[in-house]
Amino acid sequence: MADSTTLGESLRRNGVSRRGFLKFCAATASMMALPPSMIPRIAEALEKARRPSVIWLSFQECTGCTESLTRSHAPTVEGLIFDSISLDYHHTLQVASGEQAEAAREAAMHENMGKYIVVVDGSIPGPGSNPGYSTIAGISNYDMLMDTVKGAAAVVSVGTCAAFGGLPKARPNPSGAVAIQDVVKDKPIVNVPGCPPIPQVITGVLAHYLVFGKLPELDSLKRPLAFYGQSIHDRCYRRPFYDKGLFAENFNDEGARKGWCLYRLGCKGPMTYNACATLKWGLGWSWPVESGHGCLGCSEPDFWDAGGFYQALSIPTSNVTRTAAAAVAAGAVIGVAAGLANKAKKSGAAKKHQTVTVDQLGKG
Ligand code: SF4
Ligand code: F3S
């Protein structure tokens, strides 16, 4: 259950040095596009924060989102911060089972009424669907979700299934799956899509809530702008090849070996908004495009149904890239936007743009 330990006390108990903690605060400020002058404030707020109760519900999902969060090679500050956020109920990680588990969920709700955060991964069979498609402890996903969120301060939909319906909602959608935002209408919701989402983005959203006591600024799909404000294409290190018209034509040609742009091999980076190109995966080790595979668009709605993973976008895509000025306004990663502005200036990349939608993928 939530206790009175502050986050600072908890981190010290877990052996996190002051230096490591400040490094995390600096990285968090940078990720959130906040000026360095905010670092002391972030540190102070995180140090004193009482750990909010988090109830994590997993519905129609593959457990990839939880795996993403827990698969680090060594304890990271982000991991410890997350561990320290009174994870009172988590279907996969909790020790309790059966009636004990459900009692823990109810206790967390009652003890923290109006203050706890509900994190959800997975979609749910929507109202009107057969509730038997997915139940936990004999309770339908829909009933458990609605019962749990009624006393919540906010809901964080983690992963594309929770945010947009994801794979369970893909045609023919046998369970009548819907996204969390389709049924929860009276609570602040943040979508953290991705299949799975980047762990630092999840902890970044929670850190923002701890520091400022409110959810971060969101885009029109309710994604935090600090992480989803620019496209993969905007931040991709292969972008200079795109701008020069140098494309790999297959996965084994000279262009692929030289690291040229993967656009013609189906990369959906130009219409995908996520932070993979800067935060990367596996403790910053690599990311799909760096490993030689195009982006699949996994943080966008309906990406499974769009398919065409190896078909090039059919419409010239310099048009979906925001201008450098818009990128700066969106306030993504400090320094990257400035770099893009220079690149755009030099390459003339900020031309007139059309819009490419998911429906247009693979129709060329
Ligand atoms: Fe990078 Fe893909 Fe854009 Fe090419 S199309 S620059 S590989 S994101
Ligand atoms: Fe997903 Fe594309 Fe990142 S497929 S993991 S958004 S590079």
XYZ file of C-alpha atoms and ligand atoms in Angstrom:
379
model
C 0.000 0.000 0.000
C 1.089 3.581 -0.374
C 3.309 4.656 2.499
C 4.688 7.958 3.692
C 8.208 7.370 2.359
C 9.318 10.110 0.005
C 10.751 9.282 -3.359
C 14.140 10.692 -2.305
C 14.248 8.413 0.739
C 13.239 5.459 -1.359
C 15.921 6.134 -3.973
C 18.642 6.483 -1.322
C 17.503 3.251 0.253
C 17.926 1.641 -3.150
C 21.502 2.914 -3.423
C 20.948 5.676 -5.985
C 23.659 8.322 -5.607
C 22.940 12.039 -5.625
C 24.913 12.297 -8.835
C 22.855 9.544 -10.496
C 19.670 11.184 -9.295
C 20.638 14.593 -10.691
C 21.623 12.990 -13.982
C 18.143 11.498 -14.183
C 16.599 14.898 -13.380
C 18.675 16.522 -16.141
C 17.638 13.821 -18.628
C 14.004 14.186 -17.572
C 14.166 17.966 -18.070
C 15.718 17.465 -21.472
C 13.127 14.859 -22.515
C 10.350 17.184 -21.444
C 11.942 20.070 -23.359
C 12.345 22.050 -20.144
C 15.236 24.492 -19.702
C 18.235 23.388 -17.572
C 17.157 25.960 -14.977
C 14.273 23.599 -14.169
C 16.598 20.776 -13.067
C 16.848 21.898 -9.409
C 13.073 22.255 -9.244
C 12.572 18.789 -10.699
C 15.121 17.365 -8.251
C 13.490 19.086 -5.292
C 9.979 18.039 -6.293
C 10.980 14.425 -6.950
C 12.998 14.294 -3.729
C 10.020 15.355 -1.628
C 7.263 13.649 -3.576
C 5.130 11.214 -1.639
C 4.727 8.134 -3.699
C 1.335 8.118 -5.388
C -0.499 4.850 -5.564
C -0.555 3.240 -8.988
C -2.987 0.499 -9.924
C -1.880 -1.238 -13.109
C -4.531 -3.204 -15.003
C -3.637 -5.563 -17.851
C -6.418 -6.563 -20.202
C -6.264 -7.836 -23.811
C -2.502 -7.580 -24.299
C 0.641 -9.667 -24.754
C 2.504 -8.467 -21.622
C 5.055 -6.796 -23.905
C 4.441 -3.421 -22.247
C 5.274 -4.794 -18.809
C 8.236 -6.688 -20.272
C 9.468 -3.462 -21.832
C 9.361 -1.734 -18.496
C 11.066 -4.463 -16.514
C 13.681 -5.741 -18.965
C 16.592 -3.551 -18.041
C 20.026 -5.031 -17.511
C 20.670 -3.203 -14.295
C 18.534 -1.167 -11.940
C 18.102 2.243 -13.516
C 16.981 5.380 -11.782
C 13.867 5.270 -13.946
C 13.245 1.709 -12.884
C 13.705 2.549 -9.249
C 11.467 5.575 -9.533
C 8.876 3.397 -11.094
C 9.306 0.687 -8.449
C 9.026 3.392 -5.852
C 5.693 4.605 -7.123
C 3.685 2.323 -4.852
C 2.691 -0.137 -7.503
C -0.149 -1.420 -5.393
C -1.693 -3.749 -7.912
C -0.237 -5.241 -11.066
C -1.644 -8.402 -12.584
C 1.720 -9.653 -13.749
C 4.158 -8.411 -11.126
C 2.225 -8.730 -7.882
C 2.805 -11.618 -5.509
C -0.806 -11.773 -4.370
C -3.267 -13.871 -6.334
C -6.955 -14.737 -6.308
C -9.072 -13.060 -3.659
C -6.008 -11.493 -2.041
C -5.166 -9.703 -5.275
C -8.644 -8.304 -5.687
C -8.630 -7.253 -2.021
C -5.359 -5.372 -2.707
C -6.954 -3.506 -5.617
C -9.963 -2.503 -3.552
C -7.796 -1.463 -0.597
C -5.575 0.682 -2.856
C -8.660 2.377 -4.268
C -10.261 3.105 -0.911
C -7.085 4.268 0.822
C -6.187 6.660 -1.980
C -9.605 7.734 -3.195
C -9.330 10.519 -5.772
C -5.516 10.392 -5.778
C -4.354 7.159 -7.346
C -3.294 6.729 -10.951
C -4.615 3.887 -13.061
C -2.172 2.569 -15.652
C -3.773 0.268 -18.206
C -2.191 -1.918 -20.832
C -4.368 -3.802 -23.281
C -7.689 -3.076 -24.900
C -11.014 -4.321 -23.556
C -14.029 -5.995 -25.157
C -16.302 -2.981 -25.500
C -19.778 -2.567 -24.045
C -22.179 -4.747 -26.027
C -19.455 -7.356 -26.701
C -19.434 -10.729 -25.025
C -17.865 -9.941 -21.628
C -16.609 -13.522 -21.480
C -13.935 -12.728 -24.049
C -11.745 -11.464 -21.245
C -12.325 -11.660 -17.507
C -10.163 -11.469 -14.414
C -11.335 -13.006 -11.154
C -14.675 -13.532 -12.867
C -15.004 -9.794 -13.512
C -15.266 -8.586 -17.101
C -12.515 -6.234 -18.267
C -15.077 -3.498 -18.814
C -16.516 -3.766 -15.290
C -13.074 -3.914 -13.682
C -11.873 -0.899 -15.644
C -14.920 1.238 -14.893
C -14.933 0.234 -11.226
C -11.211 1.014 -10.829
C -11.109 4.357 -12.632
C -14.059 5.874 -10.819
C -11.856 7.047 -7.907
C -8.725 7.732 -9.975
C -7.012 11.081 -10.455
C -5.894 10.138 -13.961
C -5.553 7.239 -16.368
C -2.411 6.399 -18.318
C -3.036 4.089 -21.290
C 0.248 2.322 -21.868
C 0.846 0.690 -25.233
C -0.999 0.899 -28.520
C -3.647 -1.662 -27.451
C -4.783 0.486 -24.508
C -4.308 3.769 -26.356
C -5.911 2.892 -29.699
C -7.151 -0.718 -29.541
C -3.994 -2.166 -31.125
C -3.796 -5.762 -32.311
C -6.971 -6.975 -30.539
C -8.945 -4.303 -32.397
C -7.450 -5.217 -35.799
C -9.877 -6.684 -38.330
C -11.970 -8.743 -37.799
C -11.819 -7.706 -34.137
C -13.581 -10.801 -32.779
C -13.841 -9.497 -29.216
C -15.218 -6.082 -30.164
C -12.081 -4.541 -28.657
C -11.992 -0.820 -27.940
C -9.383 1.559 -26.573
C -9.569 2.798 -22.979
C -10.383 6.341 -24.123
C -13.423 4.952 -25.974
C -15.126 4.078 -22.692
C -13.504 6.250 -20.009
C -14.830 9.726 -20.678
C -14.727 11.522 -17.355
C -11.057 11.262 -16.344
C -7.884 12.893 -17.625
C -6.233 10.352 -19.951
C -2.706 10.204 -21.304
C -1.941 7.818 -24.145
C 1.566 6.351 -24.226
C 1.351 4.268 -27.416
C 3.974 1.981 -28.887
C 4.190 -1.745 -29.343
C 5.615 -1.673 -26.763
C 6.164 1.896 -25.541
C 9.590 3.160 -24.514
C 10.067 2.642 -20.756
C 11.492 6.135 -20.191
C 8.371 7.632 -21.729
C 6.194 5.852 -19.189
C 8.401 6.942 -16.302
C 8.703 10.415 -17.835
C 4.916 10.860 -17.753
C 4.789 9.710 -14.141
C 7.769 11.901 -13.228
C 6.003 14.883 -14.784
C 2.951 14.147 -12.681
C 5.095 13.939 -9.550
C 6.939 17.189 -10.278
C 4.080 19.362 -11.470
C 1.050 17.628 -9.970
C -0.611 17.506 -13.385
C -0.361 15.606 -16.618
C 1.951 16.823 -19.398
C 0.868 18.734 -22.465
C -0.735 16.403 -25.005
C -1.193 16.240 -28.766
C -4.550 15.670 -30.471
C -4.237 11.919 -29.844
C -3.625 12.554 -26.127
C 0.082 11.663 -26.404
C 2.631 13.682 -24.400
C 4.062 16.253 -26.799
C 7.501 16.088 -25.227
C 7.895 12.538 -26.517
C 5.525 12.411 -29.488
C 5.864 15.976 -30.739
C 8.084 15.061 -33.669
C 8.014 12.227 -36.154
C 10.553 9.416 -36.277
C 11.552 10.873 -39.654
C 12.185 14.303 -38.109
C 14.763 12.874 -35.730
C 16.151 9.962 -37.763
C 19.932 9.803 -38.205
C 19.324 8.430 -41.753
C 17.461 11.593 -42.665
C 20.410 13.149 -44.547
C 20.263 10.178 -46.952
C 16.540 10.730 -47.439
C 17.175 14.376 -48.181
C 19.831 13.419 -50.742
C 17.578 10.772 -52.338
C 19.820 7.867 -51.285
C 17.615 4.838 -50.547
C 18.223 1.149 -49.870
C 16.221 -0.850 -52.425
C 16.467 -4.187 -50.627
C 17.801 -5.363 -47.298
C 20.982 -6.747 -48.800
C 22.091 -4.119 -51.270
C 24.877 -1.623 -51.113
C 22.519 1.095 -49.879
C 21.421 -1.080 -46.954
C 25.049 -1.812 -46.091
C 25.873 1.884 -46.247
C 22.995 2.761 -43.936
C 20.918 4.683 -46.488
C 17.301 5.633 -45.915
C 14.786 2.745 -45.579
C 11.835 4.663 -47.011
C 11.534 2.463 -50.106
C 11.634 -0.650 -47.898
C 8.469 0.494 -46.178
C 9.708 2.699 -43.354
C 6.726 4.490 -41.789
C 8.927 6.979 -39.937
C 7.474 9.950 -41.863
C 3.970 9.430 -40.440
C 4.916 8.027 -37.027
C 5.293 10.139 -33.915
C 7.463 8.634 -31.195
C 10.808 9.208 -29.473
C 12.637 6.043 -30.623
C 15.178 7.960 -32.708
C 16.424 9.921 -29.694
C 15.741 7.772 -26.623
C 16.337 4.488 -28.462
C 15.764 1.072 -26.915
C 17.651 -1.275 -24.599
C 19.158 1.439 -22.400
C 19.832 3.623 -25.416
C 21.590 0.828 -27.311
C 19.691 0.846 -30.616
C 16.285 1.182 -32.261
C 14.495 -0.413 -35.247
C 15.925 1.861 -37.959
C 19.434 1.589 -36.508
C 19.121 -2.194 -36.628
C 18.373 -1.950 -40.346
C 14.577 -2.282 -40.330
C 12.089 0.435 -41.180
C 9.703 1.812 -38.586
C 6.344 -0.038 -38.638
C 4.394 2.892 -37.254
C 3.619 1.084 -34.017
C 2.670 4.195 -32.047
C -0.054 5.242 -34.492
C -3.739 4.219 -34.478
C -4.690 1.212 -36.640
C -1.139 0.393 -37.684
C -1.898 -3.354 -37.772
C -4.784 -2.929 -40.202
C -2.763 -0.575 -42.378
C -0.228 -3.388 -42.856
C 2.006 -2.844 -45.860
C 4.994 -3.003 -43.556
C 7.372 -3.488 -46.487
C 5.551 -1.257 -48.941
C 6.832 2.246 -49.370
C 4.574 5.125 -48.509
C 3.078 5.997 -51.854
C 3.052 9.742 -51.485
C 6.133 11.948 -51.289
C 6.660 12.317 -47.607
C 8.698 15.414 -47.103
C 5.203 16.819 -46.731
C 4.509 15.142 -43.388
C 7.634 16.446 -41.786
C 6.930 19.412 -39.626
C 8.937 22.444 -40.357
C 11.786 23.034 -37.969
C 9.909 25.996 -36.541
C 6.894 23.823 -35.726
C 9.171 21.241 -34.208
C 10.647 23.848 -31.916
C 7.158 24.978 -30.968
C 6.192 21.376 -30.252
C 9.063 21.473 -27.838
C 10.647 18.053 -28.225
C 14.199 17.219 -27.325
C 16.399 20.206 -26.699
C 19.130 20.588 -29.265
C 17.638 18.137 -31.719
C 15.171 20.695 -32.974
C 17.929 23.222 -33.493
C 19.930 20.618 -35.412
C 16.925 19.893 -37.556
C 16.415 23.553 -38.256
C 19.937 23.760 -39.650
C 19.506 20.562 -41.625
C 16.170 21.712 -43.006
C 17.726 25.006 -44.025
C 20.621 23.331 -45.768
C 18.629 20.584 -47.453
C 15.536 22.583 -48.244
C 13.536 19.867 -46.480
C 10.867 22.247 -45.243
C 9.001 22.345 -48.524
C 5.284 22.317 -49.187
C 3.781 19.217 -47.637
C 0.798 16.950 -48.242
C -0.550 14.768 -45.482
C -0.131 11.012 -45.444
C -2.612 9.045 -43.357
C -2.574 5.451 -42.219
C -5.332 4.670 -44.730
C -3.101 5.754 -47.549
C -0.342 3.317 -46.665
C 0.425 0.713 -49.249
C -2.109 1.981 -51.750
C 0.376 3.296 -54.206
Fe 14.753 7.394 -41.294
Fe 12.694 6.039 -42.244
Fe 12.747 8.688 -42.531
Fe 14.388 7.143 -43.937
S 12.115 7.212 -44.091
S 14.950 9.024 -42.861
S 14.881 5.491 -42.476
S 12.619 7.550 -40.606
Fe 7.581 1.478 -33.156
Fe 8.649 2.763 -35.213
Fe 9.650 3.066 -32.793
S 7.903 0.645 -35.187
S 9.337 1.071 -31.873
S 7.603 3.684 -33.465
S 10.801 3.028 -34.702
